[in-house]
Short mmCIF file of C-alpha atoms in Angstrom, two decimals:
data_model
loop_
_atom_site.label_atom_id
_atom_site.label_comp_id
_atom_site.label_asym_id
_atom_site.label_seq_id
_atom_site.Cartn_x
_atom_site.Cartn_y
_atom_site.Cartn_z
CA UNK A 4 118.87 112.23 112.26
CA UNK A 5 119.51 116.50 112.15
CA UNK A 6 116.93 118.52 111.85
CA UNK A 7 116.79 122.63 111.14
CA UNK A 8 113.99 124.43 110.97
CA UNK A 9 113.94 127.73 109.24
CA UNK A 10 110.66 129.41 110.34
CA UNK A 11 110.94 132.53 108.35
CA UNK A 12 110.89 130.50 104.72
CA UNK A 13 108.49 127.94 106.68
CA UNK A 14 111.23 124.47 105.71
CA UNK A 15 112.75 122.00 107.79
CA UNK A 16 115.92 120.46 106.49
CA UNK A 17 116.78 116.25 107.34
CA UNK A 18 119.81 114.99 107.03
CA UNK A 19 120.35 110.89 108.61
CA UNK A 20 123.26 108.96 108.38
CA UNK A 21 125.89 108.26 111.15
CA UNK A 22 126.10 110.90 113.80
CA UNK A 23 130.14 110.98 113.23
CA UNK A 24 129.52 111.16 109.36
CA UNK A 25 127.34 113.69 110.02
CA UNK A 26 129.32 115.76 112.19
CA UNK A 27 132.07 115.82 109.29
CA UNK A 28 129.22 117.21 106.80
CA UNK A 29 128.91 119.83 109.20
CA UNK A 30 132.58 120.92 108.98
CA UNK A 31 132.61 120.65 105.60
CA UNK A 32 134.90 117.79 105.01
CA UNK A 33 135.45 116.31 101.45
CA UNK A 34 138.26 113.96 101.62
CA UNK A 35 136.42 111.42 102.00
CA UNK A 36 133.41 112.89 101.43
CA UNK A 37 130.68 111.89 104.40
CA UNK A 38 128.40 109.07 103.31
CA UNK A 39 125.27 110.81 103.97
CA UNK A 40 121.85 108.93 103.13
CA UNK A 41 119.25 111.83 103.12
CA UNK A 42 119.71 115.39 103.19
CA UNK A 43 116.41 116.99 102.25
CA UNK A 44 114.91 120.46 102.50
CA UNK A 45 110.79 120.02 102.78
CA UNK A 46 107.86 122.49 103.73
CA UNK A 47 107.44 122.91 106.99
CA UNK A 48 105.33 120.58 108.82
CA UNK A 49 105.94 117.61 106.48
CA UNK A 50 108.05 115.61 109.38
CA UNK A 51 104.88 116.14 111.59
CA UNK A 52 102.75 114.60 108.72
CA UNK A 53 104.54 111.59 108.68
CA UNK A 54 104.13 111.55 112.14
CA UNK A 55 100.68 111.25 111.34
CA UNK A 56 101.03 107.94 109.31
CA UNK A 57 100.89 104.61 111.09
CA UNK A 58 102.29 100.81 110.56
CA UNK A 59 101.04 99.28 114.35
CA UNK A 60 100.93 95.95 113.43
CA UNK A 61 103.94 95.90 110.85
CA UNK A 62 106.24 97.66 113.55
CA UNK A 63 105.02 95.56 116.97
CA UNK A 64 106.12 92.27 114.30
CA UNK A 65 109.33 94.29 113.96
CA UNK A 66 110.31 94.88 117.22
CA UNK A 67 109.09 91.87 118.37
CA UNK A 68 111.43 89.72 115.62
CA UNK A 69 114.57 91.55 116.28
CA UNK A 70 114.60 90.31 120.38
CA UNK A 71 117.36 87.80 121.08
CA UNK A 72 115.22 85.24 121.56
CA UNK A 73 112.74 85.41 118.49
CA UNK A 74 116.27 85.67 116.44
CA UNK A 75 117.44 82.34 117.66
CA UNK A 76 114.14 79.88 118.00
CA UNK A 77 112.02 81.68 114.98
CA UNK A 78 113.28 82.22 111.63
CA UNK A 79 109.78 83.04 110.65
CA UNK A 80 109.33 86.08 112.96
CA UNK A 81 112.85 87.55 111.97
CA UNK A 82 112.31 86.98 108.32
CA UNK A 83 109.15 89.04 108.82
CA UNK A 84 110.86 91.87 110.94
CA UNK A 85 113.70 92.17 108.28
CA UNK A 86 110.55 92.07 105.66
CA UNK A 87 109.19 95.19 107.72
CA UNK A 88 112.39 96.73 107.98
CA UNK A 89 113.12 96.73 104.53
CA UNK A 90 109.56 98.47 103.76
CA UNK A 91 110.15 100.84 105.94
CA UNK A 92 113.29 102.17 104.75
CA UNK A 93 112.08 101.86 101.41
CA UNK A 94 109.57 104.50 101.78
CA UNK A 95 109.26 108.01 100.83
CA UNK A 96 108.25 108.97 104.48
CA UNK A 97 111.40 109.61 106.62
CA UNK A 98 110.59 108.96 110.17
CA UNK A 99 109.83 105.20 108.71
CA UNK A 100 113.33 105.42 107.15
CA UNK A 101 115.25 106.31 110.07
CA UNK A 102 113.31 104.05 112.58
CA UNK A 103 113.96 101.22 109.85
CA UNK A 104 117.68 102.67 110.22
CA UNK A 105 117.70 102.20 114.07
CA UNK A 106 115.36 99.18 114.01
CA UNK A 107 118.53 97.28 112.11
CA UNK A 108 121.27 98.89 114.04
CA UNK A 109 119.63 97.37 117.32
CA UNK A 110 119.20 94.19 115.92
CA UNK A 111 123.14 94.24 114.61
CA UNK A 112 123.76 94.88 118.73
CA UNK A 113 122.04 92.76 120.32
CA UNK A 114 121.37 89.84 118.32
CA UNK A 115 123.78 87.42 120.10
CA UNK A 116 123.43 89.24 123.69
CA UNK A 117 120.86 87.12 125.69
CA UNK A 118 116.84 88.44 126.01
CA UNK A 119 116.67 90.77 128.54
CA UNK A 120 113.83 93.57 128.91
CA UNK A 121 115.53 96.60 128.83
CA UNK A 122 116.42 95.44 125.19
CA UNK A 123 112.63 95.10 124.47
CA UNK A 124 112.17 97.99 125.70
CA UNK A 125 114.38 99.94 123.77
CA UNK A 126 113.12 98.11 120.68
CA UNK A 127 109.53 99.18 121.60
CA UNK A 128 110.67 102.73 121.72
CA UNK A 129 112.01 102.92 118.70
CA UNK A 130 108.88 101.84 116.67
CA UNK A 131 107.16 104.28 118.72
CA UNK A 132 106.65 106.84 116.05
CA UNK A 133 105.66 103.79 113.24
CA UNK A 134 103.22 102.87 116.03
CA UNK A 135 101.45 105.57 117.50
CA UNK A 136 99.86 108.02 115.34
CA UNK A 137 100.35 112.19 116.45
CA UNK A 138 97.66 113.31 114.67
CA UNK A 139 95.08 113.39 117.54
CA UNK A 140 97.59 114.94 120.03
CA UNK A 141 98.58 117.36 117.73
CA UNK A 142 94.68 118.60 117.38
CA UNK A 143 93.92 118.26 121.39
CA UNK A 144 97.11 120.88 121.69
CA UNK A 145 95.50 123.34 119.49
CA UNK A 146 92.75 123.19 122.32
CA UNK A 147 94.48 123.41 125.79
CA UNK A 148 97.42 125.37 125.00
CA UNK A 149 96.40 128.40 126.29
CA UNK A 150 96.77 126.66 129.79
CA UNK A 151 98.76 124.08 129.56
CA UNK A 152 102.67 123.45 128.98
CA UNK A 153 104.09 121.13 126.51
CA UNK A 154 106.14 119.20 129.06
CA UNK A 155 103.10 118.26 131.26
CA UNK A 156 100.64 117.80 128.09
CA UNK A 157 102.73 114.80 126.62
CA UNK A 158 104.06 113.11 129.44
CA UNK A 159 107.66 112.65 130.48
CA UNK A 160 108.40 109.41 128.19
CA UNK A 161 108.71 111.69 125.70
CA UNK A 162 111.47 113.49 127.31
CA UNK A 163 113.38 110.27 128.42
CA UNK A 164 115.94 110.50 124.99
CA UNK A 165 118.52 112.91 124.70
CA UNK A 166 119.35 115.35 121.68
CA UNK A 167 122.13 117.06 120.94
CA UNK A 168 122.81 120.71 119.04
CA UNK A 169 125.28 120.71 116.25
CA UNK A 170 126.25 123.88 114.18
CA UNK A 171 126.58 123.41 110.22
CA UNK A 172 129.90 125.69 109.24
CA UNK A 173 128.16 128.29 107.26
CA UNK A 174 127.13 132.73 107.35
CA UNK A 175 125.39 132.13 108.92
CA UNK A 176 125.82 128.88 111.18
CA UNK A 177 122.98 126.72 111.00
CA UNK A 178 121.49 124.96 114.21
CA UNK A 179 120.45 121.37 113.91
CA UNK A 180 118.92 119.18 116.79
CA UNK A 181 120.50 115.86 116.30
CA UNK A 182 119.00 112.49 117.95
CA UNK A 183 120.98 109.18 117.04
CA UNK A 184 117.90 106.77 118.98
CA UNK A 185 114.39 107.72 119.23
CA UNK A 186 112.64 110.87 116.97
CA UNK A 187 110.64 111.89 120.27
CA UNK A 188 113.71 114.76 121.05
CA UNK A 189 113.20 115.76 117.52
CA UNK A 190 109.11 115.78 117.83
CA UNK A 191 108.94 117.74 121.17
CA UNK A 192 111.46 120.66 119.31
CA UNK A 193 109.50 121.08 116.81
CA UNK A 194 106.77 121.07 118.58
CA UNK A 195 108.08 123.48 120.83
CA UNK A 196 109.69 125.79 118.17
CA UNK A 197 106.20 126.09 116.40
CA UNK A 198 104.20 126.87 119.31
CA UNK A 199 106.58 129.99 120.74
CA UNK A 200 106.54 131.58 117.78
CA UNK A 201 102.11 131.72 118.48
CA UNK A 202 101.82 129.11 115.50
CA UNK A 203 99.76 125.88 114.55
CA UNK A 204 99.95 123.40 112.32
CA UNK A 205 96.60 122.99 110.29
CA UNK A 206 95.59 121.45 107.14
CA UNK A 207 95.33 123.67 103.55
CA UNK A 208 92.10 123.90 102.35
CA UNK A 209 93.14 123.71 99.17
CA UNK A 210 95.36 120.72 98.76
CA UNK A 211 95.00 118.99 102.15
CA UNK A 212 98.73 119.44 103.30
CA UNK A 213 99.98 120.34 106.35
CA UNK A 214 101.59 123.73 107.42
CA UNK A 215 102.71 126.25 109.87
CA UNK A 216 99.75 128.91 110.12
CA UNK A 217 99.08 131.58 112.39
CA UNK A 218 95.76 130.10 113.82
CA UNK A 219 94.64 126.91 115.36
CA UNK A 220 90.70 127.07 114.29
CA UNK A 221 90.51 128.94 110.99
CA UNK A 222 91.72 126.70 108.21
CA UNK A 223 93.86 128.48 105.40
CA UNK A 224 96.29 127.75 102.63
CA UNK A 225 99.79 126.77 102.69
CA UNK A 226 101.34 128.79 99.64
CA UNK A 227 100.25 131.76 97.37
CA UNK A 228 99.60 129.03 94.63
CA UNK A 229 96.97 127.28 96.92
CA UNK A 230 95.38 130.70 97.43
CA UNK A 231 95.40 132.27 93.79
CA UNK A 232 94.14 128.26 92.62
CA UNK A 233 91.40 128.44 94.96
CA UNK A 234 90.65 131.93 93.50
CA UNK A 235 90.50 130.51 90.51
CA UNK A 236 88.54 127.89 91.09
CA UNK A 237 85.88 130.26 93.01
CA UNK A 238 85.90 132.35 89.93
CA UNK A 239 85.07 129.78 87.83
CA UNK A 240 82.24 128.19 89.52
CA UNK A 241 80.99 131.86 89.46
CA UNK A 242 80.72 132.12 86.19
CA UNK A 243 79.11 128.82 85.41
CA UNK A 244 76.16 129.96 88.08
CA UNK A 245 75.24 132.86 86.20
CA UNK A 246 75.68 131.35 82.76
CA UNK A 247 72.16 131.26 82.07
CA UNK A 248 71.80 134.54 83.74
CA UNK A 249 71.21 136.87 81.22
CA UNK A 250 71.08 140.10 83.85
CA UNK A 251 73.96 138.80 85.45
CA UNK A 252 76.32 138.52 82.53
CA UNK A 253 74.90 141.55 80.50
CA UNK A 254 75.74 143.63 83.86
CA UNK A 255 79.25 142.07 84.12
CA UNK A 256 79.98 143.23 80.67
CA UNK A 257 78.89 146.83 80.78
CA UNK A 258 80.62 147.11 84.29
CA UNK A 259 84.02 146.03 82.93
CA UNK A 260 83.69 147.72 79.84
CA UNK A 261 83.64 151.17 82.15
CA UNK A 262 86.09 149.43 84.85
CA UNK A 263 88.93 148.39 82.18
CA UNK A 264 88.92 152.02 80.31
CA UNK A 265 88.75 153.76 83.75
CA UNK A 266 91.68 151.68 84.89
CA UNK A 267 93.47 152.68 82.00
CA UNK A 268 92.67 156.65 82.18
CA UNK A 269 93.77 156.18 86.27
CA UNK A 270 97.32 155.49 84.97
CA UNK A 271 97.44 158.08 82.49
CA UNK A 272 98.98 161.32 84.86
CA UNK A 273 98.18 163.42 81.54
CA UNK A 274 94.37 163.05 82.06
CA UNK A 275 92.68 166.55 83.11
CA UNK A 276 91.80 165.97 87.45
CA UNK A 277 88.76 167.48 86.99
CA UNK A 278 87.33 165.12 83.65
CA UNK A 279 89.06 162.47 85.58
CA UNK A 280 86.92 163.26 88.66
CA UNK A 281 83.99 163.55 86.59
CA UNK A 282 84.16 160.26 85.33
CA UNK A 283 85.09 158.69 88.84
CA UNK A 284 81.10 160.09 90.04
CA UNK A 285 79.17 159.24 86.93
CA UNK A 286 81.38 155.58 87.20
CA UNK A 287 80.13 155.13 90.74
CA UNK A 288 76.56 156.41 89.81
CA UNK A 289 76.46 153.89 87.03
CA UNK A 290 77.85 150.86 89.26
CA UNK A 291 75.25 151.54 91.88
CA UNK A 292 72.45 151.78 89.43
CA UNK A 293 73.32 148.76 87.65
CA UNK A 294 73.39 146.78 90.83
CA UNK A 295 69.66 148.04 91.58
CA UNK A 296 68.13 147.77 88.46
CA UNK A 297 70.49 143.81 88.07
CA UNK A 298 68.72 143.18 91.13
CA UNK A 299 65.36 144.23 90.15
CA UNK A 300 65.70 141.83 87.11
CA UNK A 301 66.51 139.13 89.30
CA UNK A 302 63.74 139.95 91.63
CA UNK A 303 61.26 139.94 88.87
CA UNK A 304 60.21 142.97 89.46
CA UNK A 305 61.86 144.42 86.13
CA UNK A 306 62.26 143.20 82.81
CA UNK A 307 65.43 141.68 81.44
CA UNK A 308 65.05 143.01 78.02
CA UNK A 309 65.10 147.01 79.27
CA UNK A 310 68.09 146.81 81.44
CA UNK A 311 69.96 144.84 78.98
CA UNK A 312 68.88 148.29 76.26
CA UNK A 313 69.97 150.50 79.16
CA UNK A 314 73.25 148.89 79.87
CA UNK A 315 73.97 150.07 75.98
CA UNK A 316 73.11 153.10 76.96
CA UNK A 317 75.34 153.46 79.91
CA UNK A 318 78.22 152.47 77.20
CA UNK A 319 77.90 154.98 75.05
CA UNK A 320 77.67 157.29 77.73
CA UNK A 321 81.00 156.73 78.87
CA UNK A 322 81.82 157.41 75.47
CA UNK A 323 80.46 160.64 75.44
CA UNK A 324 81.80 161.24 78.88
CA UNK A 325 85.52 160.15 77.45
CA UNK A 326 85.52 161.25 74.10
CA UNK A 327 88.82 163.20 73.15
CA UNK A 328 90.40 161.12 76.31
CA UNK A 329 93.16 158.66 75.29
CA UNK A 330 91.73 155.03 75.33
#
């Protein structure tokens, strides 16, 4: 598995398939073209997500049917591993795929070699990532990293597997971290890469995913869309409060009336300055009012049906204060 990350457009790019088939992507070969089985450009943080997502029991019956042993005296176990594997790899979540990837690769090496542990153990770190959720590290980072280093905070298993650098041929090149056994290499760079640049991965209040933001503790969106939707959405539940609010929507009418003909008059450089500044004072004056008197209504201290006759008013005022202008 390669990995980029491109922090300024907040992706990560994947690309698995054999590290020599890989290596000729990089250079650009065609004949034959590299058989490459994923090459994927995703928002950033959505390798960490699937970090997040677990299979414990499914990947400990993997691991555990793939030893030498299990493969010889039970074809039950090894059907089930291969069952495993074959969901994994199936899925949309790429960590599963490549540990499914590795998972069989083992199995293809060792499968007549006799039982010993340092196979299980290398089994059991490959389904480490299928095992052991990140989510809860992740979120205890975001609360000692002011004091504490990233080597010493996960422990040095994680920094038992090698990784290499590759360059993609390119203006400009690209840099990939490359791992062809365990993800961990691949976790602690990102990791790493995300938390020198000052940033954190949270969750978007808007559609739950998870990004690259610029603060550990106050929650955000991930994309303009999120932000202008949740706008939206704000927007709307406003005006369903104060549908039966007949101050409330009388005064929104009469203040839009004078804000979207004072917008337009703004624009206009052929408007007189000094009309143009007279409207800008008896605009303010009139916004201020209405907000007193709106609130008075509300308060009960005022009745509804007079401020909704003096909101008239205050419209053909502007009339009066605009006439001859062009509207």
């Amino acid at each position: 598995m390669a990995l980029s990350l491109d922090m300024a457009y907040q992706t990560e790019r994947i690309i698995i398939g054999e590290m020599k088939e890989i290596a000729r992507y990089f250079e650009g070969c065609v004949n034959p073209e590299p058989v490459i089985l994923v090459d994927e450009v995703r928002p950033m943080g959505t390798m960490i997500s699937e970090l997040f997502e677990t299979r414990p029991l499914d990947s400990i019956d993997a691991a555990t049917g793939f030893r030498p042993d299990t493969v010889h005296h039970r074809p039950d176990l090894l059907e089930k591993a291969m069952r495993v594997t074959a969901e994994l790899y199936a899925s949309s979540n790429l960590v599963w795929r490549f540990v499914a990837l590795r998972l069989w690769q083992e199995y293809q090496a060792v499968k007549d070699l006799p039982e010993t542990s340092e196979i299980n153990d290398r089994l059991d770190q490959i389904i480490c990532p299928v095992r052991i959720s990140h989510e809860q590290q992740i979120k205890s980072w975001h609360m000692v990293y002011t004091y504490s280093d990233l080597y010493r905070f996960l422990g040095g298993e994680y920094f038992d597997f090698p990784a290499w650098v590759m360059y993609q041929a390119g203006r400009p090149m690209t840099v990939y971290h490359v791992t062809d056994f365990s993800i961990l290499p691949l976790y602690v760079h990102y990791l790493n890469t995300v938390y020198t640049k000052q940033a954190f991965f949270q969750y978007c209040k808007r559609c739950g995913r998870l990004y690259v933001a610029q603060t550990a503790k106050v929650k955000g969106f991930c994309s303009e869309g999120c932000r202008k939707a949740q706008q939206r959405d704000n927007r709307k539940r406003y005006d369903d409060s104060v549908k039966g609010d007949a101050a409330e929507s009388n005064y929104r009418a009469a203040y839009m009336y004078w804000y979207n003909r004072m917008k337009k008059l703004r624009r206009d450089s052929d408007v007189d300055a000094g009309r143009m500044a007279e409207l800008e004072t008896a605009f303010k004056a009139f916004r201020d009012e209405a907000t007193e008197r709106k609130r008075d209504v509300q308060r009960k201290k005022a009745d509804v049906g007079a401020f909704m006759a003096w909101l008239d008013e205050q419209r053909g005022r502007f009339d009066e204060l605009a006439e001859g202008l062009p509207l």
